[in-house]
């Protein structure tokens, strides 16, 4: 994920570098590498890398955005593979230093892979409780081969009855606060973790649209819950109601996975006081 | 879905026709339309439409394949919109007649939309129990806006314990037959339907790979279960182990949805004797 030693980073580059070296004319070689980021907008990341992204520089640095994931692409030209690689490594290193935990992976990495690596390394297990994302978070987690090593089960509780029966969310809680609320997200995460006997549980309840929005609870609103060994927290996500149903669901899935990633990187960030 | 009367088909065309009429030079207009099919290979569908697909004909008919879905595209040229439309309607009608229930939708329709329309029309509800597809079937069903009208809940039972605890699949049954078996798929579907109190339940258990295959149970093998108001059946799916994990999972999802579609079109096809 975030390589700590040069050897590890070198191995990562060998694995992720996009194919063999391209010929850039006149004996020049070009090497490219991508860093995948989540948790900040493209403009924010662009501001952090502004000097590196000025036109005409070597390496060249550019960004692209896809449903909340910002890819930073570095292209280094050199007279030899060694020179290009050194330029690439140095710049990628500098970008990682600046962006810190915004960087979740190298090359074509996904958030689910990053989460999976952290769970597997820590020997931790995961269960999921989803409403508006309808199983997409579980789908993303199980896209990763080997996910059966840490993923135990998922609950797709689309109805209120399912939230009550499968996760133990009290009907009165739903009646009082609404299904899309911090209270219900918290109860879903706690119930999911207890029943699955997992180390971590992520829950999500929201309004994917395009219908079903209300002034107080617009399309694009979601509450995420995260329960860990010592605490539970919830988080509000507000996406633009003008986004498509697909975008809202995918961004919500990614926000949940990224939150879990940050908590796995730093379990203390799941504040007990938010319980 | 399969329009029964010209007026309905006309309305469908108005909705699905790909944008306004293109100018094909010399005052000619071209209209195009797609028919989405599942349940036969591209070559089989090509054989059924061989005479219509001969080069140089008007309308022109061609097929494309994507993970089990075969799209038949019809392009009609005419001197007027009316003439092109009549040619298009006639040919699309002939294709529908030949392919029958292989056709699940028009334009950009998905299997989940087709299933959703049938469930909504019939006032029936659905629950899902997934192992190897990991929530992807629930994700596909809930991609459809309005799916909360018929989709109740999904169980992503990735571990054997989850199959037992959430669906009531006896541990002895799993021990005796293996998690990827007709017996377990049946028990998952029955347990899912009972606990969700849904009209229909679809279950899936299989080996998505790339690891986990065995000589008797290779990568690409899946068992689907389908429980309805009066009966339950299972079906074996054998996909090539050389397919990617993503392809195997997506094709398994689609096979499950398509089976449900056919049962919803003809509930009698779910034979009580297979119980």
Coordinates of C-alpha atoms in Angstrom, one line a residue:
Chain A
X1 CA 0.0 0.0 0.0
X2 CA 2.2 2.8 1.3
X3 CA 5.6 1.3 0.8
X4 CA 7.9 2.0 3.7
X5 CA 11.2 0.8 2.3
X6 CA 12.9 1.3 -1.1
X7 CA 13.0 -2.5 -1.8
X8 CA 9.3 -2.8 -1.2
X9 CA 8.6 0.2 -3.5
X10 CA 10.9 -1.2 -6.1
X11 CA 9.0 -4.5 -6.1
X12 CA 5.8 -2.6 -6.4
X13 CA 7.0 -0.7 -9.4
X14 CA 8.2 -3.8 -11.1
X15 CA 4.7 -5.2 -10.6
X16 CA 2.8 -2.2 -11.6
X17 CA 4.8 -0.4 -14.2
X18 CA 2.6 -0.3 -17.3
X19 CA 4.3 -2.8 -19.6
X20 CA 7.8 -2.6 -20.9
X21 CA 9.6 0.5 -21.7
X22 CA 8.3 2.5 -24.6
X23 CA 10.6 4.1 -27.1
X24 CA 10.2 7.8 -27.2
X25 CA 12.3 8.5 -30.2
X26 CA 16.0 9.3 -30.3
X27 CA 16.8 6.6 -27.8
X28 CA 14.7 8.1 -25.0
X29 CA 12.6 5.9 -22.8
X30 CA 9.3 6.8 -21.0
X31 CA 8.1 5.1 -17.9
X32 CA 4.7 5.8 -16.4
X33 CA 3.1 5.0 -13.1
X34 CA -0.3 5.7 -11.4
X35 CA -1.2 6.6 -7.9
X36 CA -4.8 6.1 -6.8
X37 CA -6.3 8.6 -4.3
X38 CA -9.5 9.0 -2.5
X39 CA -10.8 11.6 0.0
X40 CA -10.1 14.9 -1.7
X41 CA -11.3 16.5 -4.9
X42 CA -9.3 16.8 -8.1
X43 CA -8.8 20.5 -7.5
X44 CA -7.5 20.0 -4.0
X45 CA -5.1 17.3 -5.2
X46 CA -4.1 19.6 -8.1
X47 CA -3.4 22.4 -5.7
X48 CA -1.1 20.1 -3.6
X49 CA 0.8 19.1 -6.7
X50 CA 0.6 22.4 -8.6
X51 CA 4.4 22.8 -9.1
X52 CA 4.8 19.2 -10.2
X53 CA 1.9 19.6 -12.7
X54 CA 3.3 22.6 -14.6
X55 CA 3.4 21.9 -18.3
X56 CA 6.7 20.9 -19.9
X57 CA 8.2 19.3 -16.9
X58 CA 9.8 15.9 -16.6
X59 CA 8.4 13.9 -15.1
X60 CA 5.0 15.0 -16.3
X61 CA 2.2 14.8 -13.7
X62 CA -1.5 14.8 -14.4
X63 CA -4.8 13.8 -12.8
X64 CA -8.0 12.2 -13.8
X65 CA -11.1 11.7 -11.7
X66 CA -13.7 8.9 -11.7
X67 CA -16.5 8.9 -9.2
X68 CA -14.5 10.2 -6.4
X69 CA -11.3 8.3 -7.2
X70 CA -8.5 10.6 -8.3
X71 CA -5.7 9.0 -10.3
X72 CA -2.4 10.8 -10.4
X73 CA -0.3 9.7 -13.4
X74 CA 3.4 10.3 -13.6
X75 CA 5.4 10.0 -16.9
X76 CA 9.2 10.2 -16.8
X77 CA 11.4 10.4 -19.8
X78 CA 15.1 9.5 -19.6
X79 CA 18.0 8.5 -21.8
X80 CA 18.1 5.1 -20.1
X81 CA 15.6 3.0 -18.3
X82 CA 17.6 3.5 -15.1
X83 CA 17.4 7.3 -15.5
X84 CA 13.7 7.3 -16.2
X85 CA 13.0 5.0 -13.3
X86 CA 14.9 7.1 -10.9
X87 CA 13.0 10.2 -12.0
X88 CA 9.7 8.3 -11.7
X89 CA 10.5 6.9 -8.3
X90 CA 11.6 10.3 -6.9
X91 CA 8.5 12.1 -8.1
X92 CA 6.1 9.3 -7.1
X93 CA 7.8 9.4 -3.7
X94 CA 7.3 13.2 -3.4
X95 CA 3.6 12.8 -4.4
X96 CA 3.1 10.1 -1.8
X97 CA 4.7 12.3 0.8
X98 CA 2.4 15.3 0.0
X99 CA -0.8 13.3 -0.3
X100 CA -0.2 11.0 2.6
X101 CA -3.2 8.8 3.4
X102 CA -5.1 10.1 0.4
X103 CA -3.1 7.6 -1.6
X104 CA -4.7 4.2 -1.3
X105 CA -2.9 2.3 -4.0
X106 CA -0.5 1.9 -6.9
X107 CA -1.2 1.2 -10.6
X108 CA -4.8 -0.2 -11.1
X109 CA -5.4 -0.8 -7.4
X110 CA -9.0 -0.5 -6.0
X111 CA -10.2 0.7 -2.6
X112 CA -11.5 -2.9 -2.0
X113 CA -8.0 -4.3 -2.6
X114 CA -6.5 -1.7 -0.3
X115 CA -9.0 -2.6 2.4
X116 CA -8.5 -6.3 1.8
X117 CA -4.7 -6.1 2.2
X118 CA -5.1 -4.2 5.5
X119 CA -7.6 -6.7 6.8
X120 CA -5.5 -9.7 5.7
X121 CA -2.3 -8.3 7.1
X122 CA -4.0 -7.5 10.4
X123 CA -5.8 -10.8 10.6
X124 CA -9.1 -9.0 10.9
X125 CA -12.6 -9.9 9.5
X126 CA -15.3 -7.8 8.0
X127 CA -19.1 -7.9 7.7
X128 CA -21.3 -5.4 5.8
X129 CA -24.9 -4.1 6.3
X130 CA -26.2 -2.2 3.3
X131 CA -29.4 -0.5 2.4
X132 CA -29.2 2.0 -0.4
X133 CA -26.1 0.5 -1.9
X134 CA -28.0 -2.8 -2.2
X135 CA -25.0 -5.2 -2.0
X136 CA -22.6 -3.1 -4.1
X137 CA -20.2 -2.8 -1.2
X138 CA -20.1 -6.5 -0.7
X139 CA -19.7 -7.0 -4.5
X140 CA -16.7 -4.6 -4.4
X141 CA -15.1 -6.4 -1.5
X142 CA -15.6 -9.8 -3.1
X143 CA -14.3 -8.7 -6.4
X144 CA -11.0 -9.3 -4.8
X145 CA -9.7 -12.9 -5.1
X146 CA -9.0 -14.2 -1.6
X147 CA -11.6 -12.0 0.0
X148 CA -13.1 -15.1 1.6
X149 CA -10.1 -14.9 4.0
X150 CA -11.5 -11.8 5.7
X151 CA -15.0 -11.2 4.5
X152 CA -17.6 -13.1 6.4
X153 CA -21.0 -12.0 5.3
X154 CA -23.2 -9.2 4.1
X155 CA -26.7 -8.1 4.9
X156 CA -28.7 -6.3 2.2
X157 CA -31.4 -4.9 4.4
X158 CA -33.5 -3.1 1.8
X159 CA -36.7 -3.0 3.9
X160 CA -37.1 -1.7 7.5
X161 CA -38.3 -5.2 8.5
X162 CA -35.0 -6.6 7.2
X163 CA -33.1 -4.1 9.3
X164 CA -35.0 -5.1 12.4
X165 CA -35.0 -8.9 11.8
X166 CA -31.5 -9.3 10.5
X167 CA -29.6 -6.6 12.4
X168 CA -31.7 -6.0 15.5
X169 CA -32.4 -2.4 14.6
X170 CA -35.4 -1.5 16.8
X171 CA -38.5 -0.6 14.9
X172 CA -39.1 2.3 17.3
X173 CA -35.6 3.7 16.4
X174 CA -36.5 3.7 12.7
X175 CA -39.9 5.2 13.4
X176 CA -38.4 7.9 15.6
X177 CA -35.3 8.9 13.5
X178 CA -36.1 7.6 10.0
X179 CA -34.3 4.8 8.2
X180 CA -31.7 7.3 6.9
X181 CA -30.3 8.6 10.1
X182 CA -27.1 8.4 12.2
X183 CA -29.0 6.4 14.8
X184 CA -30.0 3.7 12.4
X185 CA -26.6 3.6 10.7
X186 CA -25.1 3.1 14.1
X187 CA -27.5 0.3 15.1
X188 CA -27.0 -1.4 11.8
X189 CA -23.2 -1.4 12.2
X190 CA -23.4 -2.6 15.8
X191 CA -25.9 -5.3 15.0
X192 CA -24.0 -6.5 11.9
X193 CA -20.8 -6.8 13.8
X194 CA -22.3 -8.6 16.7
X195 CA -24.3 -11.1 14.6
X196 CA -21.4 -11.7 12.2
X197 CA -18.9 -11.9 15.0
X198 CA -16.6 -9.9 12.8
X199 CA -13.8 -7.5 13.9
X200 CA -15.3 -4.7 11.8
X201 CA -18.6 -3.9 10.3
X202 CA -19.6 -1.1 7.9
X203 CA -23.2 -0.1 7.4
X204 CA -24.8 2.3 4.9
X205 CA -28.3 3.7 4.7
X206 CA -29.2 6.5 2.3
X207 CA -31.3 7.7 -0.6
X208 CA -29.9 6.7 -4.0
X209 CA -32.7 8.4 -6.0
X210 CA -33.8 9.5 -8.4
X211 CA -37.0 9.3 -6.4
X212 CA -37.5 9.1 -2.7
X213 CA -35.9 12.3 -1.7
X214 CA -37.4 14.8 0.8
X215 CA -36.5 18.3 1.8
X216 CA -34.9 17.0 5.1
X217 CA -33.5 13.9 3.5
X218 CA -32.6 14.7 -0.1
X219 CA -31.4 12.3 -2.8
X220 CA -27.7 11.8 -2.3
X221 CA -27.8 11.8 1.5
X222 CA -26.3 8.7 3.2
X223 CA -25.3 7.8 6.7
X224 CA -22.4 5.4 7.1
X225 CA -21.7 3.4 10.2
X226 CA -18.5 1.8 11.3
X227 CA -18.2 -0.6 14.2
X228 CA -14.8 -1.9 15.4
X229 CA -13.5 -3.8 18.3
X230 CA -13.7 -0.9 20.7
X231 CA -16.0 1.7 19.2
X232 CA -18.5 2.7 16.7
X233 CA -19.0 5.9 14.7
X234 CA -21.2 7.3 12.1
X235 CA -20.6 9.7 9.3
X236 CA -22.9 11.8 7.1
X237 CA -22.3 11.8 3.3
X238 CA -24.0 14.4 1.2
X239 CA -23.7 13.9 -2.6
X240 CA -25.3 16.1 -5.2
X241 CA -28.9 15.1 -5.9
X242 CA -28.1 15.8 -9.6
X243 CA -25.8 12.8 -9.8
X244 CA -27.2 9.6 -11.3
X245 CA -28.4 6.8 -9.1
X246 CA -25.4 4.8 -10.3
X247 CA -22.9 7.6 -9.3
X248 CA -24.5 8.1 -5.9
X249 CA -24.4 4.4 -5.1
X250 CA -20.8 4.0 -6.3
X251 CA -19.5 7.0 -4.5
X252 CA -21.3 5.9 -1.4
X253 CA -19.7 2.5 -1.6
X254 CA -16.3 4.1 -2.1
X255 CA -16.7 6.5 0.8
X256 CA -17.5 3.5 3.0
X257 CA -14.6 1.5 1.9
X258 CA -12.2 4.5 2.2
X259 CA -13.4 5.2 5.8
X260 CA -12.7 1.6 6.7
X261 CA -9.3 1.9 5.1
X262 CA -8.4 4.9 7.2
X263 CA -9.6 3.3 10.4
X264 CA -7.6 0.1 9.6
X265 CA -4.5 2.3 9.0
X266 CA -5.1 4.1 12.3
X267 CA -7.6 2.3 14.6
X268 CA -7.4 5.2 17.0
X269 CA -9.2 7.4 14.5
X270 CA -12.4 5.6 15.4
X271 CA -13.0 7.8 18.4
X272 CA -14.6 6.0 21.4
X273 CA -16.3 9.2 22.3
X274 CA -18.5 9.0 19.2
X275 CA -20.0 5.8 20.4
Chain B
X1 CA -41.0 -6.6 -22.4
X2 CA -42.4 -8.6 -25.3
X3 CA -45.0 -6.3 -26.7
X4 CA -48.2 -7.9 -27.6
X5 CA -49.9 -5.2 -29.5
X6 CA -48.7 -2.8 -32.2
X7 CA -49.6 0.3 -30.1
X8 CA -47.4 -1.0 -27.2
X9 CA -44.6 -1.7 -29.6
X10 CA -44.9 1.7 -31.2
X11 CA -44.7 3.3 -27.8
X12 CA -41.6 1.2 -27.0
X13 CA -39.9 2.3 -30.2
X14 CA -40.6 5.9 -29.5
X15 CA -39.0 5.5 -26.1
X16 CA -36.0 3.4 -27.2
X17 CA -35.1 4.6 -30.7
X18 CA -31.6 5.9 -30.6
X19 CA -32.1 9.6 -30.9
X20 CA -33.6 11.5 -33.8
X21 CA -33.3 10.4 -37.3
X22 CA -29.9 10.5 -38.9
X23 CA -29.3 11.8 -42.3
X24 CA -27.9 9.1 -44.5
X25 CA -27.2 11.3 -47.5
X26 CA -29.5 11.9 -50.5
X27 CA -32.5 12.4 -48.2
X28 CA -32.3 8.9 -46.9
X29 CA -33.0 8.3 -43.2
X30 CA -31.7 5.5 -41.0
X31 CA -33.3 4.2 -37.9
X32 CA -31.7 1.8 -35.5
X33 CA -33.0 -0.4 -32.7
X34 CA -31.5 -3.0 -30.4
X35 CA -32.9 -6.2 -29.0
X36 CA -31.3 -7.7 -25.9
X37 CA -31.1 -11.5 -25.6
X38 CA -29.9 -14.1 -23.1
X39 CA -29.9 -17.8 -23.0
X40 CA -28.2 -18.7 -26.3
X41 CA -24.8 -18.1 -27.8
X42 CA -24.0 -15.6 -30.4
X43 CA -23.6 -18.4 -33.0
X44 CA -26.9 -19.9 -32.2
X45 CA -28.7 -16.6 -32.5
X46 CA -26.7 -15.9 -35.7
X47 CA -27.9 -19.2 -37.1
X48 CA -31.5 -18.3 -36.3
X49 CA -31.2 -15.0 -38.0
X50 CA -28.8 -16.0 -40.8
X51 CA -31.0 -14.9 -43.7
X52 CA -31.6 -11.5 -42.1
X53 CA -27.9 -11.0 -41.4
X54 CA -26.7 -11.5 -45.0
X55 CA -24.6 -8.5 -46.1
X56 CA -26.1 -5.7 -48.1
X57 CA -29.6 -6.2 -46.9
X58 CA -32.0 -3.5 -45.7
X59 CA -32.6 -3.5 -42.7
X60 CA -29.1 -4.6 -41.7
X61 CA -29.0 -6.9 -38.8
X62 CA -25.9 -7.6 -36.7
X63 CA -25.0 -9.1 -33.3
X64 CA -22.6 -8.3 -30.5
X65 CA -21.9 -10.3 -27.4
X66 CA -21.0 -9.1 -23.9
X67 CA -20.7 -11.6 -21.0
X68 CA -23.6 -13.8 -22.1
X69 CA -25.8 -11.0 -23.3
X70 CA -26.3 -11.0 -27.1
X71 CA -27.4 -7.7 -28.6
X72 CA -29.2 -7.8 -31.9
X73 CA -29.0 -4.5 -33.7
X74 CA -31.3 -3.6 -36.6
X75 CA -30.6 -0.6 -38.9
X76 CA -33.2 0.4 -41.4
X77 CA -32.7 2.9 -44.2
X78 CA -35.7 4.6 -45.9
X79 CA -36.6 7.5 -48.1
X80 CA -38.8 8.8 -45.2
X81 CA -38.9 8.3 -41.5
X82 CA -42.2 6.4 -42.0
X83 CA -40.7 4.0 -44.4
X84 CA -37.6 3.4 -42.3
X85 CA -39.7 2.9 -39.2
X86 CA -42.0 0.4 -41.0
X87 CA -39.0 -1.6 -42.2
X88 CA -37.5 -1.5 -38.7
X89 CA -40.7 -2.6 -37.0
X90 CA -41.3 -5.5 -39.4
X91 CA -37.8 -6.8 -39.0
X92 CA -37.7 -6.4 -35.2
X93 CA -41.0 -8.2 -35.1
X94 CA -39.7 -11.1 -37.1
X95 CA -36.6 -11.3 -34.9
X96 CA -38.7 -11.3 -31.8
X97 CA -40.9 -14.1 -33.3
X98 CA -37.9 -16.2 -34.1
X99 CA -36.0 -15.7 -30.8
X100 CA -39.0 -15.8 -28.5
X101 CA -38.2 -15.7 -24.9
X102 CA -34.5 -15.3 -25.6
X103 CA -35.3 -11.6 -26.0
X104 CA -35.5 -10.0 -22.6
X105 CA -35.6 -6.3 -23.6
X106 CA -35.4 -3.4 -26.0
X107 CA -32.8 -0.8 -26.4
X108 CA -30.5 -0.6 -23.4
X109 CA -32.6 -2.8 -21.2
X110 CA -30.9 -5.0 -18.6
X111 CA -31.9 -8.4 -17.2
X112 CA -32.5 -6.8 -13.8
X113 CA -35.0 -4.3 -15.4
X114 CA -36.8 -7.2 -17.2
X115 CA -37.1 -9.1 -13.9
X116 CA -38.1 -6.0 -12.1
X117 CA -40.9 -5.2 -14.6
X118 CA -42.2 -8.8 -14.3
X119 CA -42.1 -8.7 -10.5
X120 CA -43.8 -5.3 -10.3
X121 CA -46.5 -6.3 -12.8
X122 CA -47.3 -9.5 -10.9
X123 CA -47.1 -7.8 -7.5
X124 CA -44.4 -10.4 -6.5
X125 CA -41.5 -9.9 -4.2
X126 CA -37.9 -11.2 -4.3
X127 CA -35.1 -12.1 -1.9
X128 CA -31.6 -13.3 -2.7
X129 CA -29.0 -15.5 -1.1
X130 CA -25.6 -15.3 -2.6
X131 CA -22.3 -16.9 -2.0
X132 CA -19.8 -16.7 -4.9
X133 CA -21.4 -13.7 -6.5
X134 CA -21.0 -11.8 -3.2
X135 CA -23.9 -9.4 -3.5
X136 CA -23.5 -8.7 -7.2
X137 CA -27.0 -10.1 -7.9
X138 CA -28.5 -7.8 -5.3
X139 CA -26.5 -4.9 -6.7
X140 CA -27.9 -5.6 -10.2
X141 CA -31.4 -5.8 -8.9
X142 CA -31.1 -2.6 -6.9
X143 CA -29.5 -0.8 -9.8
X144 CA -33.1 -0.4 -11.0
X145 CA -34.8 2.6 -9.6
X146 CA -38.0 1.5 -7.9
X147 CA -36.6 -1.9 -6.9
X148 CA -37.6 -1.2 -3.3
X149 CA -41.1 -2.0 -4.6
X150 CA -40.3 -5.7 -5.0
X151 CA -36.8 -6.4 -3.6
X152 CA -37.0 -7.2 0.1
X153 CA -33.5 -8.3 1.2
X154 CA -30.3 -10.1 0.3
X155 CA -28.1 -12.4 2.2
X156 CA -24.4 -12.5 1.2
X157 CA -23.5 -15.8 2.9
X158 CA -19.8 -16.0 2.1
X159 CA -18.9 -18.5 4.9
X160 CA -20.6 -21.8 5.7
X161 CA -21.5 -20.4 9.2
X162 CA -23.4 -17.6 7.5
X163 CA -25.3 -20.1 5.3
X164 CA -26.3 -22.0 8.4
X165 CA -27.1 -19.1 10.7
X166 CA -28.8 -16.8 8.2
X167 CA -30.5 -19.3 5.9
X168 CA -30.9 -22.4 8.0
X169 CA -28.7 -24.6 5.8
X170 CA -27.8 -27.5 8.0
X171 CA -24.1 -27.8 8.7
X172 CA -24.4 -31.6 8.0
X173 CA -25.8 -30.9 4.6
X174 CA -22.8 -28.7 3.7
X175 CA -20.4 -31.3 5.2
X176 CA -22.0 -34.1 3.2
X177 CA -22.5 -32.5 -0.2
X178 CA -20.1 -29.5 -0.1
X179 CA -21.0 -25.8 -0.1
X180 CA -21.1 -25.9 -4.0
X181 CA -23.9 -28.4 -4.5
X182 CA -27.4 -28.7 -5.7
X183 CA -28.5 -29.6 -2.2
X184 CA -27.0 -26.5 -0.6
X185 CA -28.3 -24.2 -3.4
X186 CA -31.8 -25.7 -2.8
X187 CA -31.6 -25.2 1.0
X188 CA -30.3 -21.7 0.5
X189 CA -33.2 -20.7 -1.8
X190 CA -35.8 -22.3 0.5
X191 CA -34.3 -20.8 3.6
X192 CA -34.0 -17.4 2.0
X193 CA -37.6 -17.4 0.8
X194 CA -39.0 -18.5 4.1
X195 CA -37.1 -16.1 6.2
X196 CA -37.6 -13.1 3.9
X197 CA -41.3 -14.1 3.4
X198 CA -40.8 -13.3 -0.3
X199 CA -42.7 -14.8 -3.2
X200 CA -39.4 -15.8 -4.9
X201 CA -35.9 -16.4 -3.8
X202 CA -32.8 -17.0 -6.0
X203 CA -29.7 -18.6 -4.5
X204 CA -26.2 -19.1 -5.9
X205 CA -23.2 -21.0 -4.7
X206 CA -20.1 -21.5 -6.8
X207 CA -16.4 -21.1 -7.4
X208 CA -15.5 -17.8 -8.9
X209 CA -11.8 -18.5 -8.9
X210 CA -9.1 -18.0 -9.9
X211 CA -8.2 -20.2 -6.8
X212 CA -10.3 -22.6 -5.0
X213 CA -11.1 -25.0 -7.8
X214 CA -10.9 -28.8 -7.5
X215 CA -11.2 -31.6 -10.0
X216 CA -14.7 -32.4 -9.0
X217 CA -15.6 -28.7 -8.5
X218 CA -13.7 -26.6 -11.0
X219 CA -13.5 -22.9 -11.1
X220 CA -16.6 -21.7 -13.1
X221 CA -19.0 -24.2 -11.5
X222 CA -22.0 -22.7 -9.8
X223 CA -25.3 -24.1 -8.6
X224 CA -28.4 -21.8 -8.8
X225 CA -31.5 -22.4 -6.7
X226 CA -34.9 -20.9 -7.3
X227 CA -37.7 -21.1 -4.8
X228 CA -41.2 -19.9 -5.7
X229 CA -44.7 -20.1 -4.2
X230 CA -45.2 -23.8 -5.1
X231 CA -41.8 -25.3 -5.9
X232 CA -38.1 -25.1 -5.8
X233 CA -35.5 -26.1 -8.4
X234 CA -31.8 -26.0 -8.8
X235 CA -29.7 -25.7 -11.9
X236 CA -26.0 -26.3 -12.6
X237 CA -23.9 -23.7 -14.4
X238 CA -20.6 -24.6 -15.9
X239 CA -18.5 -21.7 -17.1
X240 CA -15.0 -22.0 -18.5
X241 CA -12.4 -22.0 -15.8
X242 CA -10.3 -19.8 -18.2
X243 CA -12.7 -16.9 -17.8
X244 CA -11.7 -14.2 -15.3
X245 CA -13.2 -14.0 -11.9
X246 CA -15.1 -11.0 -13.0
X247 CA -16.6 -12.7 -16.0
X248 CA -17.5 -15.8 -14.1
X249 CA -19.3 -13.8 -11.4
X250 CA -21.1 -11.5 -13.9
X251 CA -22.3 -14.4 -16.1
X252 CA -23.5 -16.3 -13.0
X253 CA -25.4 -13.2 -11.9
X254 CA -27.0 -13.0 -15.3
X255 CA -27.8 -16.7 -15.5
X256 CA -29.6 -16.4 -12.2
X257 CA -31.6 -13.3 -13.2
X258 CA -32.5 -14.9 -16.6
X259 CA -33.7 -18.1 -15.0
X260 CA -35.9 -16.0 -12.7
X261 CA -37.2 -14.0 -15.7
X262 CA -38.2 -17.2 -17.5
X263 CA -40.0 -18.5 -14.4
X264 CA -41.8 -15.3 -14.0
X265 CA -42.9 -15.4 -17.6
X266 CA -44.1 -19.0 -17.1
X267 CA -44.4 -20.0 -13.5
X268 CA -45.3 -23.6 -14.6
X269 CA -41.7 -24.0 -15.9
X270 CA -40.6 -24.3 -12.2
X271 CA -41.4 -28.0 -12.1
X272 CA -42.8 -29.2 -8.8
X273 CA -41.2 -32.6 -9.5
X274 CA -37.7 -31.0 -9.2
X275 CA -38.5 -30.2 -5.6

